[in-house]
Amino acid sequence: MRIRMKHLWVSLAAVTSSIAMAGAQATDWDMPTPYGDSNFHTVNIRQFAEDVKASTDGELNITVHSSGSLIKHPEIKNSVRRGLVPMGELIMSRLANEDPLFEVDSVPYLASNYDEAWKLWQASKDILAKRLEGQRLKLLFAVPWPPQGIYTKFPVETGEELQGVKMRAYNKSSEHLAELLGAIPTQVEVPDIPTAFGTGRVDAMITSPSTGANTRAWDYLTNFNHAQLWLPKNMVIVNARAFAKLPENVQAAVEEAAAEAEKRGWEASKEETDAKIAIMRENGIDIAEPSDALEKRLKAVGETMTAEWLERAGPDGQALLDAYRKQ
Ligand code: PCA
């Protein structure tokens, strides 16, 4: 009897303490991203996670898993959709196969500086958020990569030099641009870039000064052409059901931290461009602006790709472009 009583007390104590905690029960969320720790996007989302933790007094703890360590890039969107993880980051244009509207930020020369990229984002975010809502996904915020340029092992003067070159791509647009330049595209995720060059799978790539510097491009190539083709965006998405389960104050804290993260991310991205070009220069990469001939070639490819995109995107795409150009 005595022993029993003691047991009862112990379990009662456990019950009361869990009731006391229930008011502010902590939720732990895992958040996969394809990109590495030193990348400015990853730094930004880690800050976002810290802001959420601080403003909710630890009610929501988001753990960021970088470099595709928890979930590989191609699986992140569906993992969030199916609720395997409550939230994640991915590049928006990866959804181009589902819907061409998601690759509007990767059409060459449609929006190739920060002002234009911002306007394009304003003109496109509602429709993109709605498309994601249809899949029970909530679009929290989006941040652009610096303008995309061309990395090679030789100077690019006219674009002809790229004929037959194995070129690393990361979305449909970079793949198609390579094709239109006569190069041979291969999809390679950022963490695999150095190995892909090391083993000769690729000899050139299209990406930002950020990714070039973060992957130590000077170890495996020599030239960067600052062509400023487009500014693709990363987006952070949340499973709508998981979000709805959060207490209202926590939902508000997430939205507030997301707005801050978007602002901070756009600023960080702008600073990245010059800072990372400088680092590449210090490490011996030859940095060039496009020659007139190259620019002409790339602009012609851009026109082709804009027309093709419009055809794929249909009336919604046209409406989006009209809204963008009106600004
Ligand atoms: N870095 C990522 C996306 C665009 C960029 O600048 C990549 O190269 O895959």
CSV table of C-alpha atoms and ligand atoms in Angstrom, one decimal:
chain,number,residue,atom,x,y,z
A,1,MET,CA,0.0,0.0,0.0
A,2,ARG,CA,2.7,2.4,1.0
A,3,ILE,CA,4.6,1.7,-2.2
A,4,ARG,CA,1.5,2.2,-4.3
A,5,MET,CA,0.8,5.6,-2.6
A,6,LYS,CA,4.3,6.7,-3.5
A,7,HIS,CA,3.8,5.7,-7.1
A,8,LEU,CA,0.6,7.6,-7.2
A,9,TRP,CA,2.4,10.7,-5.9
A,10,VAL,CA,5.1,10.4,-8.5
A,11,SER,CA,2.7,10.1,-11.4
A,12,LEU,CA,0.5,12.9,-10.1
A,13,ALA,CA,3.5,15.1,-9.8
A,14,ALA,CA,4.3,14.3,-13.4
A,15,VAL,CA,0.8,15.1,-14.6
A,16,THR,CA,0.7,18.4,-12.8
A,17,SER,CA,4.0,19.5,-14.2
A,18,SER,CA,3.0,18.7,-17.7
A,19,ILE,CA,-0.3,20.6,-17.3
A,20,ALA,CA,1.7,23.5,-16.1
A,21,MET,CA,3.9,23.4,-19.2
A,22,ALA,CA,1.1,22.8,-21.6
A,23,GLY,CA,0.4,26.6,-21.8
A,24,ALA,CA,3.7,27.2,-23.4
A,25,GLN,CA,4.7,23.9,-24.9
A,26,ALA,CA,7.7,24.2,-27.2
A,27,THR,CA,7.5,23.0,-30.8
A,28,ASP,CA,10.6,21.9,-32.6
A,29,TRP,CA,10.7,22.3,-36.4
A,30,ASP,CA,13.4,21.0,-38.8
A,31,MET,CA,14.1,23.1,-41.8
A,32,PRO,CA,16.2,21.7,-44.7
A,33,THR,CA,18.0,23.9,-47.1
A,34,PRO,CA,20.2,22.8,-50.1
A,35,TYR,CA,22.8,25.4,-49.5
A,36,GLY,CA,25.9,25.5,-47.3
A,37,ASP,CA,26.6,27.1,-43.9
A,38,SER,CA,28.7,30.0,-45.2
A,39,ASN,CA,26.1,31.0,-47.8
A,40,PHE,CA,24.3,34.3,-47.0
A,41,HIS,CA,20.9,32.7,-47.5
A,42,THR,CA,21.7,30.1,-44.8
A,43,VAL,CA,23.1,32.8,-42.5
A,44,ASN,CA,19.8,34.7,-43.1
A,45,ILE,CA,17.5,31.8,-42.3
A,46,ARG,CA,19.5,30.9,-39.2
A,47,GLN,CA,19.0,34.5,-38.0
A,48,PHE,CA,15.3,34.1,-38.9
A,49,ALA,CA,15.2,31.0,-36.7
A,50,GLU,CA,16.8,32.8,-33.8
A,51,ASP,CA,14.4,35.7,-34.1
A,52,VAL,CA,11.4,33.3,-34.0
A,53,LYS,CA,12.9,31.6,-30.9
A,54,ALA,CA,13.5,34.9,-29.2
A,55,SER,CA,10.2,36.5,-29.9
A,56,THR,CA,8.2,33.4,-28.9
A,57,ASP,CA,10.3,32.8,-25.7
A,58,GLY,CA,11.3,29.4,-27.1
A,59,GLU,CA,7.8,28.3,-28.1
A,60,LEU,CA,9.0,27.5,-31.6
A,61,ASN,CA,12.5,26.2,-32.2
A,62,ILE,CA,13.6,25.9,-35.8
A,63,THR,CA,16.7,23.9,-36.6
A,64,VAL,CA,18.2,24.6,-40.0
A,65,HIS,CA,19.8,21.7,-41.8
A,66,SER,CA,22.2,23.0,-44.4
A,67,SER,CA,23.8,21.5,-47.6
A,68,GLY,CA,20.9,19.1,-48.3
A,69,SER,CA,22.0,17.1,-45.3
A,70,LEU,CA,18.4,16.3,-44.1
A,71,ILE,CA,16.6,16.3,-47.4
A,72,LYS,CA,18.1,16.7,-50.9
A,73,HIS,CA,17.1,19.7,-53.0
A,74,PRO,CA,14.8,17.9,-55.4
A,75,GLU,CA,12.8,16.5,-52.5
A,76,ILE,CA,12.4,19.6,-50.3
A,77,LYS,CA,9.2,20.9,-51.7
A,78,ASN,CA,7.3,17.6,-51.6
A,79,SER,CA,8.7,16.9,-48.2
A,80,VAL,CA,7.2,20.1,-46.9
A,81,ARG,CA,4.0,19.5,-48.8
A,82,ARG,CA,3.6,16.0,-47.3
A,83,GLY,CA,4.4,17.2,-43.9
A,84,LEU,CA,7.6,15.2,-43.5
A,85,VAL,CA,9.2,18.5,-42.5
A,86,PRO,CA,7.1,21.5,-41.6
A,87,MET,CA,9.2,24.0,-43.5
A,88,GLY,CA,12.1,24.3,-45.9
A,89,GLU,CA,14.1,26.5,-48.3
A,90,LEU,CA,14.6,25.9,-52.0
A,91,ILE,CA,15.2,27.8,-55.2
A,92,MET,CA,11.8,28.9,-56.7
A,93,SER,CA,12.7,28.1,-60.3
A,94,ARG,CA,13.1,24.4,-59.4
A,95,LEU,CA,9.3,24.3,-59.7
A,96,ALA,CA,9.4,25.3,-63.3
A,97,ASN,CA,8.4,21.8,-64.3
A,98,GLU,CA,5.1,22.2,-62.4
A,99,ASP,CA,4.4,25.7,-63.5
A,100,PRO,CA,6.4,28.1,-65.7
A,101,LEU,CA,5.3,31.0,-63.5
A,102,PHE,CA,7.9,29.8,-60.9
A,103,GLU,CA,10.8,30.5,-63.3
A,104,VAL,CA,9.8,34.0,-64.2
A,105,ASP,CA,12.9,35.2,-62.2
A,106,SER,CA,15.2,33.1,-64.3
A,107,VAL,CA,14.4,34.5,-67.8
A,108,PRO,CA,17.6,36.1,-69.1
A,109,TYR,CA,17.5,39.9,-69.0
A,110,LEU,CA,13.9,40.1,-67.9
A,111,ALA,CA,15.0,41.4,-64.5
A,112,SER,CA,18.7,41.6,-64.2
A,113,ASN,CA,19.4,44.1,-61.5
A,114,TYR,CA,18.1,44.5,-57.9
A,115,ASP,CA,15.6,47.2,-58.8
A,116,GLU,CA,14.0,45.2,-61.5
A,117,ALA,CA,14.2,42.0,-59.5
A,118,TRP,CA,12.3,43.7,-56.7
A,119,LYS,CA,9.6,44.9,-59.1
A,120,LEU,CA,9.3,41.5,-60.6
A,121,TRP,CA,8.9,40.0,-57.1
A,122,GLN,CA,6.1,42.6,-56.3
A,123,ALA,CA,4.4,41.7,-59.5
A,124,SER,CA,4.6,38.0,-59.0
A,125,LYS,CA,4.4,37.2,-55.3
A,126,ASP,CA,0.6,37.1,-54.9
A,127,ILE,CA,0.1,34.7,-57.8
A,128,LEU,CA,2.9,32.5,-56.8
A,129,ALA,CA,1.7,32.4,-53.2
A,130,LYS,CA,-1.7,31.5,-54.5
A,131,ARG,CA,-0.4,28.6,-56.6
A,132,LEU,CA,1.5,27.3,-53.5
A,133,GLU,CA,-1.6,27.7,-51.4
A,134,GLY,CA,-3.4,25.3,-53.7
A,135,GLN,CA,-0.9,22.8,-52.5
A,136,ARG,CA,-1.4,23.7,-48.9
A,137,LEU,CA,1.9,25.5,-48.8
A,138,LYS,CA,2.5,28.9,-47.3
A,139,LEU,CA,5.1,31.1,-49.0
A,140,LEU,CA,6.8,33.0,-46.2
A,141,PHE,CA,9.5,35.0,-48.0
A,142,ALA,CA,11.9,35.1,-50.9
A,143,VAL,CA,15.4,36.4,-51.3
A,144,PRO,CA,17.4,36.7,-54.6
A,145,TRP,CA,20.8,35.4,-55.4
A,146,PRO,CA,23.2,37.9,-56.9
A,147,PRO,CA,23.1,38.3,-60.7
A,148,GLN,CA,24.2,35.2,-62.5
A,149,GLY,CA,27.4,35.1,-64.6
A,150,ILE,CA,29.4,32.6,-66.6
A,151,TYR,CA,32.4,30.7,-65.2
A,152,THR,CA,34.9,29.1,-67.5
A,153,LYS,CA,38.5,27.9,-67.8
A,154,PHE,CA,39.1,30.4,-70.7
A,155,PRO,CA,38.0,33.9,-71.5
A,156,VAL,CA,34.6,34.2,-73.2
A,157,GLU,CA,34.7,36.9,-75.9
A,158,THR,CA,31.7,36.2,-78.1
A,159,GLY,CA,30.0,33.1,-76.6
A,160,GLU,CA,31.2,30.9,-79.5
A,161,GLU,CA,33.8,29.5,-77.1
A,162,LEU,CA,31.1,27.7,-75.2
A,163,GLN,CA,30.2,25.4,-78.1
A,164,GLY,CA,30.4,21.8,-76.9
A,165,VAL,CA,31.5,22.7,-73.4
A,166,LYS,CA,30.1,20.7,-70.5
A,167,MET,CA,28.2,23.3,-68.5
A,168,ARG,CA,26.9,22.9,-65.0
A,169,ALA,CA,23.2,24.0,-64.6
A,170,TYR,CA,20.8,24.2,-61.6
A,171,ASN,CA,17.4,24.9,-63.1
A,172,LYS,CA,15.6,24.6,-66.4
A,173,SER,CA,16.6,28.1,-67.5
A,174,SER,CA,20.3,27.7,-66.9
A,175,GLU,CA,20.0,24.4,-68.7
A,176,HIS,CA,18.3,25.9,-71.7
A,177,LEU,CA,20.6,28.9,-71.9
A,178,ALA,CA,23.5,26.5,-72.1
A,179,GLU,CA,21.8,24.6,-74.9
A,180,LEU,CA,21.1,27.7,-76.9
A,181,LEU,CA,24.8,28.6,-76.6
A,182,GLY,CA,25.7,25.2,-78.0
A,183,ALA,CA,27.0,24.0,-74.6
A,184,ILE,CA,26.1,20.6,-73.0
A,185,PRO,CA,24.2,21.1,-69.7
A,186,THR,CA,24.3,18.9,-66.6
A,187,GLN,CA,22.4,19.5,-63.4
A,188,VAL,CA,24.7,19.6,-60.4
A,189,GLU,CA,23.7,20.8,-56.9
A,190,VAL,CA,25.9,23.4,-55.2
A,191,PRO,CA,27.6,21.0,-52.6
A,192,ASP,CA,28.7,18.8,-55.6
A,193,ILE,CA,30.2,21.6,-57.7
A,194,PRO,CA,33.9,21.1,-56.8
A,195,THR,CA,33.7,17.3,-57.4
A,196,ALA,CA,31.9,17.8,-60.7
A,197,PHE,CA,34.7,20.0,-61.9
A,198,GLY,CA,37.4,17.8,-60.3
A,199,THR,CA,36.2,14.7,-62.1
A,200,GLY,CA,35.6,16.5,-65.4
A,201,ARG,CA,31.9,16.1,-65.4
A,202,VAL,CA,31.6,19.8,-66.1
A,203,ASP,CA,34.1,22.5,-67.3
A,204,ALA,CA,31.9,25.6,-67.0
A,205,MET,CA,28.9,26.9,-65.0
A,206,ILE,CA,26.4,29.6,-64.6
A,207,THR,CA,25.9,30.9,-61.1
A,208,SER,CA,26.4,34.0,-58.9
A,209,PRO,CA,29.6,35.5,-57.4
A,210,SER,CA,28.3,34.1,-54.1
A,211,THR,CA,28.3,30.5,-55.2
A,212,GLY,CA,31.5,30.9,-57.1
A,213,ALA,CA,33.3,32.2,-54.0
A,214,ASN,CA,31.6,29.8,-51.6
A,215,THR,CA,32.7,26.8,-53.7
A,216,ARG,CA,36.3,28.2,-54.1
A,217,ALA,CA,36.0,28.5,-57.9
A,218,TRP,CA,39.7,29.4,-58.1
A,219,ASP,CA,40.5,25.8,-57.3
A,220,TYR,CA,38.9,24.6,-60.5
A,221,LEU,CA,38.5,27.4,-63.0
A,222,THR,CA,40.0,30.7,-64.1
A,223,ASN,CA,37.4,33.1,-65.6
A,224,PHE,CA,34.2,34.8,-64.4
A,225,ASN,CA,32.1,36.9,-66.8
A,226,HIS,CA,29.8,39.2,-64.9
A,227,ALA,CA,27.0,38.8,-67.5
A,228,GLN,CA,24.2,39.6,-65.0
A,229,LEU,CA,21.7,37.3,-66.7
A,230,TRP,CA,19.0,37.1,-64.0
A,231,LEU,CA,18.6,37.0,-60.2
A,232,PRO,CA,16.9,33.7,-59.2
A,233,LYS,CA,15.2,33.6,-55.8
A,234,ASN,CA,15.2,31.2,-52.9
A,235,MET,CA,11.9,30.9,-51.1
A,236,VAL,CA,11.0,29.7,-47.7
A,237,ILE,CA,7.8,27.6,-47.5
A,238,VAL,CA,5.7,26.2,-44.7
A,239,ASN,CA,3.3,23.3,-44.6
A,240,ALA,CA,-0.1,25.1,-44.1
A,241,ARG,CA,-1.5,22.6,-41.7
A,242,ALA,CA,1.6,22.7,-39.5
A,243,PHE,CA,1.4,26.5,-39.5
A,244,ALA,CA,-2.3,26.5,-38.6
A,245,LYS,CA,-1.5,24.3,-35.6
A,246,LEU,CA,0.8,27.0,-34.1
A,247,PRO,CA,-0.8,29.3,-31.5
A,248,GLU,CA,-1.8,32.6,-32.9
A,249,ASN,CA,1.0,34.6,-31.2
A,250,VAL,CA,3.6,32.2,-32.6
A,251,GLN,CA,2.1,32.5,-36.1
A,252,ALA,CA,2.3,36.2,-35.8
A,253,ALA,CA,6.0,36.0,-34.7
A,254,VAL,CA,6.8,33.8,-37.6
A,255,GLU,CA,5.3,36.2,-40.1
A,256,GLU,CA,7.1,39.1,-38.5
A,257,ALA,CA,10.4,37.4,-38.5
A,258,ALA,CA,9.8,36.4,-42.2
A,259,ALA,CA,9.2,40.0,-43.2
A,260,GLU,CA,12.4,41.0,-41.5
A,261,ALA,CA,14.3,38.1,-43.1
A,262,GLU,CA,13.1,39.2,-46.5
A,263,LYS,CA,14.3,42.7,-46.0
A,264,ARG,CA,17.6,41.7,-44.5
A,265,GLY,CA,18.1,39.0,-47.2
A,266,TRP,CA,17.7,41.5,-50.1
A,267,GLU,CA,20.2,43.8,-48.5
A,268,ALA,CA,22.7,41.0,-47.8
A,269,SER,CA,22.3,39.8,-51.4
A,270,LYS,CA,23.2,43.3,-52.8
A,271,GLU,CA,26.3,43.4,-50.6
A,272,GLU,CA,27.3,40.0,-51.7
A,273,THR,CA,27.9,40.8,-55.4
A,274,ASP,CA,30.9,43.2,-55.0
A,275,ALA,CA,32.2,41.5,-51.9
A,276,LYS,CA,32.4,38.1,-53.5
A,277,ILE,CA,33.7,39.4,-56.8
A,278,ALA,CA,36.5,41.0,-54.8
A,279,ILE,CA,37.3,37.7,-53.1
A,280,MET,CA,37.5,35.9,-56.4
A,281,ARG,CA,39.8,38.6,-57.8
A,282,GLU,CA,42.1,38.3,-54.8
A,283,ASN,CA,42.2,34.5,-55.5
A,284,GLY,CA,43.3,35.0,-59.0
A,285,ILE,CA,40.1,34.7,-61.0
A,286,ASP,CA,40.0,36.8,-64.1
A,287,ILE,CA,36.9,39.0,-63.8
A,288,ALA,CA,35.4,40.4,-67.0
A,289,GLU,CA,32.4,42.4,-68.1
A,290,PRO,CA,30.6,41.0,-71.3
A,291,SER,CA,32.1,42.3,-74.6
A,292,ASP,CA,29.6,43.9,-77.0
A,293,ALA,CA,29.6,40.7,-79.1
A,294,LEU,CA,28.8,38.5,-76.0
A,295,GLU,CA,26.2,40.9,-74.8
A,296,LYS,CA,24.5,40.8,-78.2
A,297,ARG,CA,24.6,37.0,-78.3
A,298,LEU,CA,23.2,36.7,-74.7
A,299,LYS,CA,20.5,39.3,-75.4
A,300,ALA,CA,19.3,37.4,-78.5
A,301,VAL,CA,19.2,34.2,-76.4
A,302,GLY,CA,17.3,36.2,-73.8
A,303,GLU,CA,14.7,37.3,-76.3
A,304,THR,CA,14.2,33.7,-77.5
A,305,MET,CA,13.8,32.5,-74.0
A,306,THR,CA,11.3,35.3,-73.0
A,307,ALA,CA,9.1,34.4,-76.0
A,308,GLU,CA,9.3,30.7,-75.2
A,309,TRP,CA,8.5,31.4,-71.5
A,310,LEU,CA,5.5,33.5,-72.5
A,311,GLU,CA,4.2,30.8,-74.7
A,312,ARG,CA,4.5,28.3,-71.8
A,313,ALA,CA,3.1,30.6,-69.2
A,314,GLY,CA,0.1,31.7,-71.2
A,315,PRO,CA,-2.3,34.4,-70.1
A,316,ASP,CA,-1.3,34.3,-66.5
A,317,GLY,CA,2.3,34.9,-67.6
A,318,GLN,CA,1.3,37.8,-69.8
A,319,ALA,CA,-0.7,39.3,-67.0
A,320,LEU,CA,2.4,39.0,-64.7
A,321,LEU,CA,4.6,40.6,-67.3
A,322,ASP,CA,2.2,43.4,-67.9
A,323,ALA,CA,2.0,44.1,-64.1
A,324,TYR,CA,5.8,44.1,-63.9
A,325,ARG,CA,6.3,46.4,-66.9
A,326,LYS,CA,3.7,48.9,-65.6
A,327,GLN,CA,5.7,49.6,-62.4
B,1,PCA,N1,23.6,29.8,-56.6
B,1,PCA,C1,22.7,28.6,-56.7
B,1,PCA,C2,21.5,29.1,-57.4
B,1,PCA,C3,21.8,30.4,-58.0
B,1,PCA,C4,23.1,30.8,-57.4
B,1,PCA,O1,23.7,31.9,-57.5
B,1,PCA,C5,23.3,27.6,-57.6
B,1,PCA,O2,24.3,27.8,-58.3
B,1,PCA,O3,22.8,26.5,-57.7
